[in-house]
mmCIF file of C-alpha atoms in Angstrom:
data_model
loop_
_atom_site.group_PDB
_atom_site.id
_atom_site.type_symbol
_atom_site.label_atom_id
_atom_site.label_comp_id
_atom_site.label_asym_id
_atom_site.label_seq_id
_atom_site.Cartn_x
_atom_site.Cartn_y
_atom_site.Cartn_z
ATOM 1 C CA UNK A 237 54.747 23.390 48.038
ATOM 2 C CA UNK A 238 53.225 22.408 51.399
ATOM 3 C CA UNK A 239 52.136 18.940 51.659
ATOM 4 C CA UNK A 240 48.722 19.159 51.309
ATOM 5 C CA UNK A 241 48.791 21.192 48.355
ATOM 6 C CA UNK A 242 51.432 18.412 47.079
ATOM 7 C CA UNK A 243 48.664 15.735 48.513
ATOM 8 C CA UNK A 244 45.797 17.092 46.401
ATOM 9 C CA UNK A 245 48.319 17.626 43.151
ATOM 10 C CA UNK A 246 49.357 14.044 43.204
ATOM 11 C CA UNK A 247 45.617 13.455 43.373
ATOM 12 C CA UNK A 248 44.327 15.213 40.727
ATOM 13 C CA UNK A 249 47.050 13.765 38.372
ATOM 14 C CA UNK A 250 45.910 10.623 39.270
ATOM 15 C CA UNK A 251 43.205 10.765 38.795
ATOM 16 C CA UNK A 252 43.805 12.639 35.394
ATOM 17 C CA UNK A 253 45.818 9.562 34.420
ATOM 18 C CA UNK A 254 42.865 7.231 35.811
ATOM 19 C CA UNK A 255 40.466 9.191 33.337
ATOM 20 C CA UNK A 256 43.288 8.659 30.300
ATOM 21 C CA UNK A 257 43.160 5.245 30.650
ATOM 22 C CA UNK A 258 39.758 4.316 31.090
ATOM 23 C CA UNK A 259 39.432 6.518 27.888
ATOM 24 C CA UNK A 260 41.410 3.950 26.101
ATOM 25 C CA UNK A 261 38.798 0.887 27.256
ATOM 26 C CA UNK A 262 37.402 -1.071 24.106
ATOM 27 C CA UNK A 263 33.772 -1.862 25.255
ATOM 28 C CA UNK A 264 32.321 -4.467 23.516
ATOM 29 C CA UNK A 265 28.992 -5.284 21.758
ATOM 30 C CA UNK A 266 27.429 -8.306 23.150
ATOM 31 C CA UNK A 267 25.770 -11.155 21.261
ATOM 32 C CA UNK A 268 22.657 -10.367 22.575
ATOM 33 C CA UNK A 269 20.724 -7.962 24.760
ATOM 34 C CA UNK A 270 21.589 -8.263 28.233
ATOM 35 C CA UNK A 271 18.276 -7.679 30.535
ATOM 36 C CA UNK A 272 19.364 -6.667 33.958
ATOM 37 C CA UNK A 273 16.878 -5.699 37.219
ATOM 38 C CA UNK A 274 18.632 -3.668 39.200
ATOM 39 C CA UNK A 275 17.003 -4.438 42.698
ATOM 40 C CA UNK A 276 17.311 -4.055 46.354
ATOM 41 C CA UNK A 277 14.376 -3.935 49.108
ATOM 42 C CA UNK A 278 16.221 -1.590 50.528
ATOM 43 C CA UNK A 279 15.896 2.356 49.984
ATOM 44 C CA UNK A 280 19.019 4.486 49.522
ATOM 45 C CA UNK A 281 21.937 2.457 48.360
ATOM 46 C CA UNK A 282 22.634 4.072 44.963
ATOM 47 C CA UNK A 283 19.808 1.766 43.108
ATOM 48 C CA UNK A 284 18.628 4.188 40.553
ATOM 49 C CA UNK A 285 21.854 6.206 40.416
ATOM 50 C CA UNK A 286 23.222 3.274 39.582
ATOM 51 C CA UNK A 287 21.025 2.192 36.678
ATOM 52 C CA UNK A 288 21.459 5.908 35.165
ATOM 53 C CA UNK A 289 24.804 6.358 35.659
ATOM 54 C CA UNK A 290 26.163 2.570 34.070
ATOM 55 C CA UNK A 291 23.555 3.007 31.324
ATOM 56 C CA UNK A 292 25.223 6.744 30.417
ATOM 57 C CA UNK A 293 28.426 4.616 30.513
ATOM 58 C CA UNK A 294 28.144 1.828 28.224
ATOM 59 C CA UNK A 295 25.838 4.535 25.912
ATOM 60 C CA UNK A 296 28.858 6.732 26.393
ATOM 61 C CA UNK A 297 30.390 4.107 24.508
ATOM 62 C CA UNK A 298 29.159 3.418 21.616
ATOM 63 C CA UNK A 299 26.389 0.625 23.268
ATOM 64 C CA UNK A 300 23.019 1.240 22.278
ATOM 65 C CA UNK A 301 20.925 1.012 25.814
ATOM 66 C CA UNK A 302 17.189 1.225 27.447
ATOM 67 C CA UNK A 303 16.270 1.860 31.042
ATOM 68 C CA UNK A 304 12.968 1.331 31.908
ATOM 69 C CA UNK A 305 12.149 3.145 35.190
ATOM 70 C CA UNK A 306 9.910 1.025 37.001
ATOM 71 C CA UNK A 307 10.057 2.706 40.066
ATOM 72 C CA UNK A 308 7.069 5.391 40.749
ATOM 73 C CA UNK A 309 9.794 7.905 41.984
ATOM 74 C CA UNK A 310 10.703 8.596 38.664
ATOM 75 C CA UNK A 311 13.918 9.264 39.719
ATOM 76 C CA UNK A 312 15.592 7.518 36.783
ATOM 77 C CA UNK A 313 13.594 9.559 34.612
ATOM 78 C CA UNK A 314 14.402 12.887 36.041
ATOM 79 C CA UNK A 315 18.062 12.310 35.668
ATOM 80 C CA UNK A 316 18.188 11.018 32.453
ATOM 81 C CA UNK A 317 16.189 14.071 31.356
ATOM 82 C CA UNK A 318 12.998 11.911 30.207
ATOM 83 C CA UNK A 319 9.453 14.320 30.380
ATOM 84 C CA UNK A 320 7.266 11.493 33.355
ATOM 85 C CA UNK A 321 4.422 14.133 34.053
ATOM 86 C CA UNK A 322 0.555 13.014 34.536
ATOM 87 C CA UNK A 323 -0.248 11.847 30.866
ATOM 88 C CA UNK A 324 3.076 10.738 29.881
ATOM 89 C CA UNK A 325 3.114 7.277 28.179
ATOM 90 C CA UNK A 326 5.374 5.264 30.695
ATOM 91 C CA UNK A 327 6.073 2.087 32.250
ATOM 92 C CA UNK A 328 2.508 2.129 33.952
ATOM 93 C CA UNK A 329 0.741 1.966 30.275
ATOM 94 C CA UNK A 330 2.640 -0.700 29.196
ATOM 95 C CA UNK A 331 2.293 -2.809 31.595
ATOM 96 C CA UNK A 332 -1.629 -2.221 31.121
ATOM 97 C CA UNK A 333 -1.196 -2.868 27.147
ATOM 98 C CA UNK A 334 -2.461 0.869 26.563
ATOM 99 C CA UNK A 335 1.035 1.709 24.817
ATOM 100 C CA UNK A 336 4.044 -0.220 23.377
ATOM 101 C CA UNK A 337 7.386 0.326 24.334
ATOM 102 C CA UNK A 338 8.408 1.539 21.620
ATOM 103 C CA UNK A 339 5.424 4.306 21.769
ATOM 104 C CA UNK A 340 7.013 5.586 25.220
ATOM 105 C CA UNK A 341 10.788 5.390 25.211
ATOM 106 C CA UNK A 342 12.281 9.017 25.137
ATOM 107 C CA UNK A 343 15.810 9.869 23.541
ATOM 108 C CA UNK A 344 18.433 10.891 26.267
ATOM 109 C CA UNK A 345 19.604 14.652 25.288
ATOM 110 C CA UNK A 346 23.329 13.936 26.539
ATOM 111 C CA UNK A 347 23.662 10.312 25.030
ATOM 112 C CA UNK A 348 21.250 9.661 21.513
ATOM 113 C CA UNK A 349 21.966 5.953 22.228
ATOM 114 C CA UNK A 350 20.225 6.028 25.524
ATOM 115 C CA UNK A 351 16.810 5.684 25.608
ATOM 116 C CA UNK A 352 14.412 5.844 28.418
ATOM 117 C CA UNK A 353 10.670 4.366 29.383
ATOM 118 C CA UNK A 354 9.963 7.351 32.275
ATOM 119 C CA UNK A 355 7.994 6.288 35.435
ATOM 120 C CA UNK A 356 4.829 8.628 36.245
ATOM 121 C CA UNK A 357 3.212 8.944 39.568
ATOM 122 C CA UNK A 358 0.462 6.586 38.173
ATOM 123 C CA UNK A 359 2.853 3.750 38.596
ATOM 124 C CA UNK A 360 2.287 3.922 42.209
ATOM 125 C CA UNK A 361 -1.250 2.382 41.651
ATOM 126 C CA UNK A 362 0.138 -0.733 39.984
ATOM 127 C CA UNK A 363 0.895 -2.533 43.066
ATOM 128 C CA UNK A 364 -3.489 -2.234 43.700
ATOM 129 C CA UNK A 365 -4.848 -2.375 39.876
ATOM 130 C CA UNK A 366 -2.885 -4.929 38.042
ATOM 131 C CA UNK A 367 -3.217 -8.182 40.786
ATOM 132 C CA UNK A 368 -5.913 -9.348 38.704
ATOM 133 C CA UNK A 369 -4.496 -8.957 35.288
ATOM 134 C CA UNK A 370 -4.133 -11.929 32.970
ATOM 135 C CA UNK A 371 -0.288 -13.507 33.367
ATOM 136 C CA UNK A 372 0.515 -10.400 35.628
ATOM 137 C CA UNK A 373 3.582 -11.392 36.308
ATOM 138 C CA UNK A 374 4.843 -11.190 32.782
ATOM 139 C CA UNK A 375 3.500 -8.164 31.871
ATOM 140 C CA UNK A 376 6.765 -6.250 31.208
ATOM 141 C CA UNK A 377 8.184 -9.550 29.722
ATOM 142 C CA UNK A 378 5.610 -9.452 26.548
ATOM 143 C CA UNK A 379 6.001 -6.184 26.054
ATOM 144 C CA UNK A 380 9.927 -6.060 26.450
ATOM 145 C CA UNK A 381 10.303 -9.372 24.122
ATOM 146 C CA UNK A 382 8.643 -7.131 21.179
ATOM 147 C CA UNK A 383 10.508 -4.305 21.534
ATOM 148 C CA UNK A 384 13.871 -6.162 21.616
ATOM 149 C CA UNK A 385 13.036 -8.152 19.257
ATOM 150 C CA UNK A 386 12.608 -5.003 16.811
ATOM 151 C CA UNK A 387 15.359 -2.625 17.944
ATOM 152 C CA UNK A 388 18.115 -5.161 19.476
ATOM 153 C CA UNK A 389 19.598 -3.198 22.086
ATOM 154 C CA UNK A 390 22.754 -4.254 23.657
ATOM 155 C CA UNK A 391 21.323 -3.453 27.047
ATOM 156 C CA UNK A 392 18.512 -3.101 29.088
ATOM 157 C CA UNK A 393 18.380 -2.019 32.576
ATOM 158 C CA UNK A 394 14.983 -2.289 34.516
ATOM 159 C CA UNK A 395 15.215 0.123 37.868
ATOM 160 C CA UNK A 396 12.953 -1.988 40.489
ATOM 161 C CA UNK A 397 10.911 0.307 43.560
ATOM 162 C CA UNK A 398 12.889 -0.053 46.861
ATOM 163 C CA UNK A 399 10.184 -3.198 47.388
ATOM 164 C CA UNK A 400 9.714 -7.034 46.404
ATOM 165 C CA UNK A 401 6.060 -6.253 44.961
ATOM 166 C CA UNK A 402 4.758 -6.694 41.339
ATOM 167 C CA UNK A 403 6.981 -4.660 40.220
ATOM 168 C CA UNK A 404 9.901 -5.866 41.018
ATOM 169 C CA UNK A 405 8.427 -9.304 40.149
ATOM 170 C CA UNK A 406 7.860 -8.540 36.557
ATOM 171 C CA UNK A 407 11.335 -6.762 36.490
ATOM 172 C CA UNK A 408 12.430 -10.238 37.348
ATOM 173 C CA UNK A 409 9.973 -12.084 35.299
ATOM 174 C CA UNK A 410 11.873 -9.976 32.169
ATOM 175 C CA UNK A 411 15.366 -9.990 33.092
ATOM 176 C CA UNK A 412 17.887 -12.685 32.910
ATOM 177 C CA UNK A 413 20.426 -10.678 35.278
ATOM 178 C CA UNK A 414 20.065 -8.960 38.368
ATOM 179 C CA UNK A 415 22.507 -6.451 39.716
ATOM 180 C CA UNK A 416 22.506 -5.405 43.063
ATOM 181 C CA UNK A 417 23.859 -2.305 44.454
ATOM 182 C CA UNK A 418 24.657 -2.620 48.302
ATOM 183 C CA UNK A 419 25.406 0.461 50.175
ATOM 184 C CA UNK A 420 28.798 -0.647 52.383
ATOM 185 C CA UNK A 421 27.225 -1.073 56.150
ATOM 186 C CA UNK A 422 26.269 -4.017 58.312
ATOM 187 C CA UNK A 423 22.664 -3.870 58.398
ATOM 188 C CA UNK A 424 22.979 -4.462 54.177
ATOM 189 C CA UNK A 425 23.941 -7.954 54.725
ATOM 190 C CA UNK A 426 21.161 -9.129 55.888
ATOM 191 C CA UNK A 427 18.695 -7.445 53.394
ATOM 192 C CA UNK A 428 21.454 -9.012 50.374
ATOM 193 C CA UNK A 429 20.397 -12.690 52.086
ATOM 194 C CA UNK A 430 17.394 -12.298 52.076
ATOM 195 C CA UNK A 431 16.860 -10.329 48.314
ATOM 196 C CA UNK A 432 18.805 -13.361 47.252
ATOM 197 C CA UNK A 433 16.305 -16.079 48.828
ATOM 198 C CA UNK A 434 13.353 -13.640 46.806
ATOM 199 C CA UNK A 435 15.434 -14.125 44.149
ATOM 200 C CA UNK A 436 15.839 -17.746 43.999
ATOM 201 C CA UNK A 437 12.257 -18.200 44.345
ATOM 202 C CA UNK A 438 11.031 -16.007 41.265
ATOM 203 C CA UNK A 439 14.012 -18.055 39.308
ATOM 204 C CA UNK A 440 12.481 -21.181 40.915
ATOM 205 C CA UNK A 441 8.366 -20.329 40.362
ATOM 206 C CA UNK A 442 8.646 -18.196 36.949
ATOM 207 C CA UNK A 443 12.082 -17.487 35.288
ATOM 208 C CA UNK A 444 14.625 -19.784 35.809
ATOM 209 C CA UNK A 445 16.994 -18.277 33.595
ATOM 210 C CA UNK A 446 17.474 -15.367 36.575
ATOM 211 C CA UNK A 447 20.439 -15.230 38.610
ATOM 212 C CA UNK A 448 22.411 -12.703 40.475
ATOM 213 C CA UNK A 449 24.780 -11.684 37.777
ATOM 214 C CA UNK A 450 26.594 -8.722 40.141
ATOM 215 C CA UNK A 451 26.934 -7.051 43.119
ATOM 216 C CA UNK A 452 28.335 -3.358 43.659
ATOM 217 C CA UNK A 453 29.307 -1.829 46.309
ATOM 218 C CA UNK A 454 28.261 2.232 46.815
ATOM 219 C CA UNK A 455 28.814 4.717 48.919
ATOM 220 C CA UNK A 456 31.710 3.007 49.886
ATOM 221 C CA UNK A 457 34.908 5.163 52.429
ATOM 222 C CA UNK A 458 37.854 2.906 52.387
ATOM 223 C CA UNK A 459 38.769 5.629 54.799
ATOM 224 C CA UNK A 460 36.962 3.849 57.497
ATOM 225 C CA UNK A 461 37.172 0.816 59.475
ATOM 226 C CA UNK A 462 33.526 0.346 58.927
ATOM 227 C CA UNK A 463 33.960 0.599 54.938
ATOM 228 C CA UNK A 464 36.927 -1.780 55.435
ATOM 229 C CA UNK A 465 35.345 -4.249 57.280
ATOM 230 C CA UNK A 466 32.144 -4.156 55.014
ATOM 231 C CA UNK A 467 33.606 -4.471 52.191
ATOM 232 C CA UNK A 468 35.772 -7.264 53.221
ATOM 233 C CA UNK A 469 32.894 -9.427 54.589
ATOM 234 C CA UNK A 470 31.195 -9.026 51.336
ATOM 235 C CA UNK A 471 33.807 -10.090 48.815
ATOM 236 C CA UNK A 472 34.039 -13.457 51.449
ATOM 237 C CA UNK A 473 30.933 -14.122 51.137
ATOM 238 C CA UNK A 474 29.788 -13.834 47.364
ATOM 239 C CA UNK A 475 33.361 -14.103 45.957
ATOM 240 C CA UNK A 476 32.826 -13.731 42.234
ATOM 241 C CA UNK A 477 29.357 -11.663 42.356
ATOM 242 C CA UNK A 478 31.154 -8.861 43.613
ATOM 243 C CA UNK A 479 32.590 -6.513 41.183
ATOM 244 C CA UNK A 480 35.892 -5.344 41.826
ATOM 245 C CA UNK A 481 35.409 -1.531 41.617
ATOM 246 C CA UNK A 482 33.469 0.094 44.324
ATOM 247 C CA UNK A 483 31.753 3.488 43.850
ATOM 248 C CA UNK A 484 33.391 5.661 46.233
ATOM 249 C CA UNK A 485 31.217 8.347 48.433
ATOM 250 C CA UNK A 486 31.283 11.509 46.056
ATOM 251 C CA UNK A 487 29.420 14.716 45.739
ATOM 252 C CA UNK A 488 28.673 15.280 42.660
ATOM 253 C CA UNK A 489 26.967 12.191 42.168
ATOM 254 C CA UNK A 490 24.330 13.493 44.577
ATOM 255 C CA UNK A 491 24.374 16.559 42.887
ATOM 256 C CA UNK A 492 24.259 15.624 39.295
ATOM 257 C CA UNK A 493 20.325 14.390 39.031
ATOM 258 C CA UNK A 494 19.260 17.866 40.347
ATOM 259 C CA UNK A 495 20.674 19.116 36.948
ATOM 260 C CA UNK A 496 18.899 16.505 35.127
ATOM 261 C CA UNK A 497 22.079 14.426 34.505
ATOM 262 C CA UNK A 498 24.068 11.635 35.191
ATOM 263 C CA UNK A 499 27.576 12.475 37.100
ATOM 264 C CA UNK A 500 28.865 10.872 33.497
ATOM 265 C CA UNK A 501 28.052 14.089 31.980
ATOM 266 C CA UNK A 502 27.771 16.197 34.906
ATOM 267 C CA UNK A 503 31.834 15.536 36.066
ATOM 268 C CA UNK A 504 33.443 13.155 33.432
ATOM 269 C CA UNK A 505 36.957 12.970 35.046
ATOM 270 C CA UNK A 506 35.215 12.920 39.176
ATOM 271 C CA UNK A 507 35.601 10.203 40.824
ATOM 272 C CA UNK A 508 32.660 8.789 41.016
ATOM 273 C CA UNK A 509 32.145 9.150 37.217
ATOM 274 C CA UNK A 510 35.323 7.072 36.687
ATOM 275 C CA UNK A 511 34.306 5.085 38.849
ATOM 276 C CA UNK A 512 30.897 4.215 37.182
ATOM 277 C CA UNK A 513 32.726 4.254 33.980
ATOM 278 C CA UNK A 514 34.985 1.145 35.179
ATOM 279 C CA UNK A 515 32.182 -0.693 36.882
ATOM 280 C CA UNK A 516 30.809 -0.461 33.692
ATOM 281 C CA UNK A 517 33.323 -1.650 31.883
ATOM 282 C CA UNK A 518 33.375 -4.325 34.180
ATOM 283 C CA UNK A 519 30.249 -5.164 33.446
ATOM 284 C CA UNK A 520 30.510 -5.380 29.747
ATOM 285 C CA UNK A 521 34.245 -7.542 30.308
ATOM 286 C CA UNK A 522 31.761 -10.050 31.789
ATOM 287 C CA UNK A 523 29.010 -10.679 28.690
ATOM 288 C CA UNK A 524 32.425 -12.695 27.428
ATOM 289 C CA UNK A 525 33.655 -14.580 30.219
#
């Protein structure tokens, strides 16, 4: 056997092993429902495949979970296999008090636990249309407080626009957590200070139960002095926030939301689908800390 053949054999029984063991992981249930924005200004550092892919996790296992997509992408939606045409019933007519929650949420086809609140194009319009509305900033907090308070999920993940606008405000206003994916390069930094200032003012002004419950790195290549460095600066500076597994630069979870999936169903022993899997495991170890 040469010794990349050998290479890519010890590999794949790695990671074959990785798979068995995270396979054994007990996820629990936690006392309550855990509300967590999952926000960053910044475009394109694994936000929304984030929220889909630890959502198909925890549902994976036995958790009973919501996303609401509240970014007008839809993105979440279209991987997650929820219908977010013109006409849908979505995260837009909620916050306008035309539908309940519980009126829009569609059923995951991969994971029955996992339900979704899609994102339509006419979410876009929020930003202009809803400055005047009565307590607009707690819009999605009403309408979230009756639906959990009826159907108890164990989690709910909000996925914020690439912005610090309304709608990331009432994804804040509702939440008690926010995660924060952070793509591993330099310029992230700065954009993570300054998300966290944002976010210490909405705690401050409206919610001051908010706090920055986890960061996770994405996109991350250990292989690189870049990734190395990054990655090091970052678990200096917020210590604890960090969670220890990174989600490593893989294919198929670019691939995976063409196919209207998440990479948990799309490639269940990839990498990064283990990967998501332990992050979310991670995640859950924390609700008993």
């Amino acid at each position: 056997m040469s010794p990349r053949t050998k290479s890519f054999a010890d590999k794949l029984t790695a990671r074959n092993e990785k798979a068995r063991q995270l396979k054994k992981l007990k996820f629990k249930k936690p006392q309550g429902t855990r509300i967590i924005a999952v926000a960053n200004q910044k475009g394109g550092v694994g936000k929304t495949t984030s929220v889909v892919n630890l959502a198909a996790a925890l549902a994976d296992n036995g958790l009973e979970v919501l996303v609401i997509d509240s970014d007008p992408q839809g993105n979440a939606s279209t991987a997650l296999g929820a219908p977010h045409g013109i006409g849908t019933a979505d995260t837009y007519t909620v916050l306008l008090g035309e539908t309940s929650i519980e009126d829009a949420v569609v059923t995951n086809p991969e994971f029955p636990s996992l339900k979704v609140v899609p994102a339509t194009i006419d979410l876009a319009g929020a930003e202009m249309e809803l400055p005047d509305a009565e307590r607009r900033e707690y819009l999605l907090r009403d309408a979230l407080e009756e639906y959990v308070e009826k159907h108890h999920p164990h989690y709910v993940f909000i996925d914020c626009p690439p912005s610090l606008g309304l709608l990331t405000l009432n994804a804040c206003v509702a939440a008690e957590e926010v995660l924060i994916p952070m793509q591993a390069e330099y310029y992230a930094l700065e954009g993570l200070s300054q998300l966290q200032r944002s976010i210490n003012g909405i705690s401050e002004a409206f919610n001051e139960k908010l706090h920055i419950s986890a960061i996770l790195m994405t996109m991350l290549d250990r292989r690189t002095r870049l990734g190395k460095d990054v990655e090091r600066e970052v678990r200096e500076h917020f210590s604890d926030q960090v969670l220890q597994t990174a989600i490593p630069r893989n294919i198929t979870v670019s691939e995976a939301p063409s196919y209207s999936q998440t990479v948990i169903s799309y490639d269940r022993k990839g990498l990064g689908a283990l990967a998501y899997k332990e992050a979310a495991y991670e995640l859950n170890k924390r609700s008993f800390e």
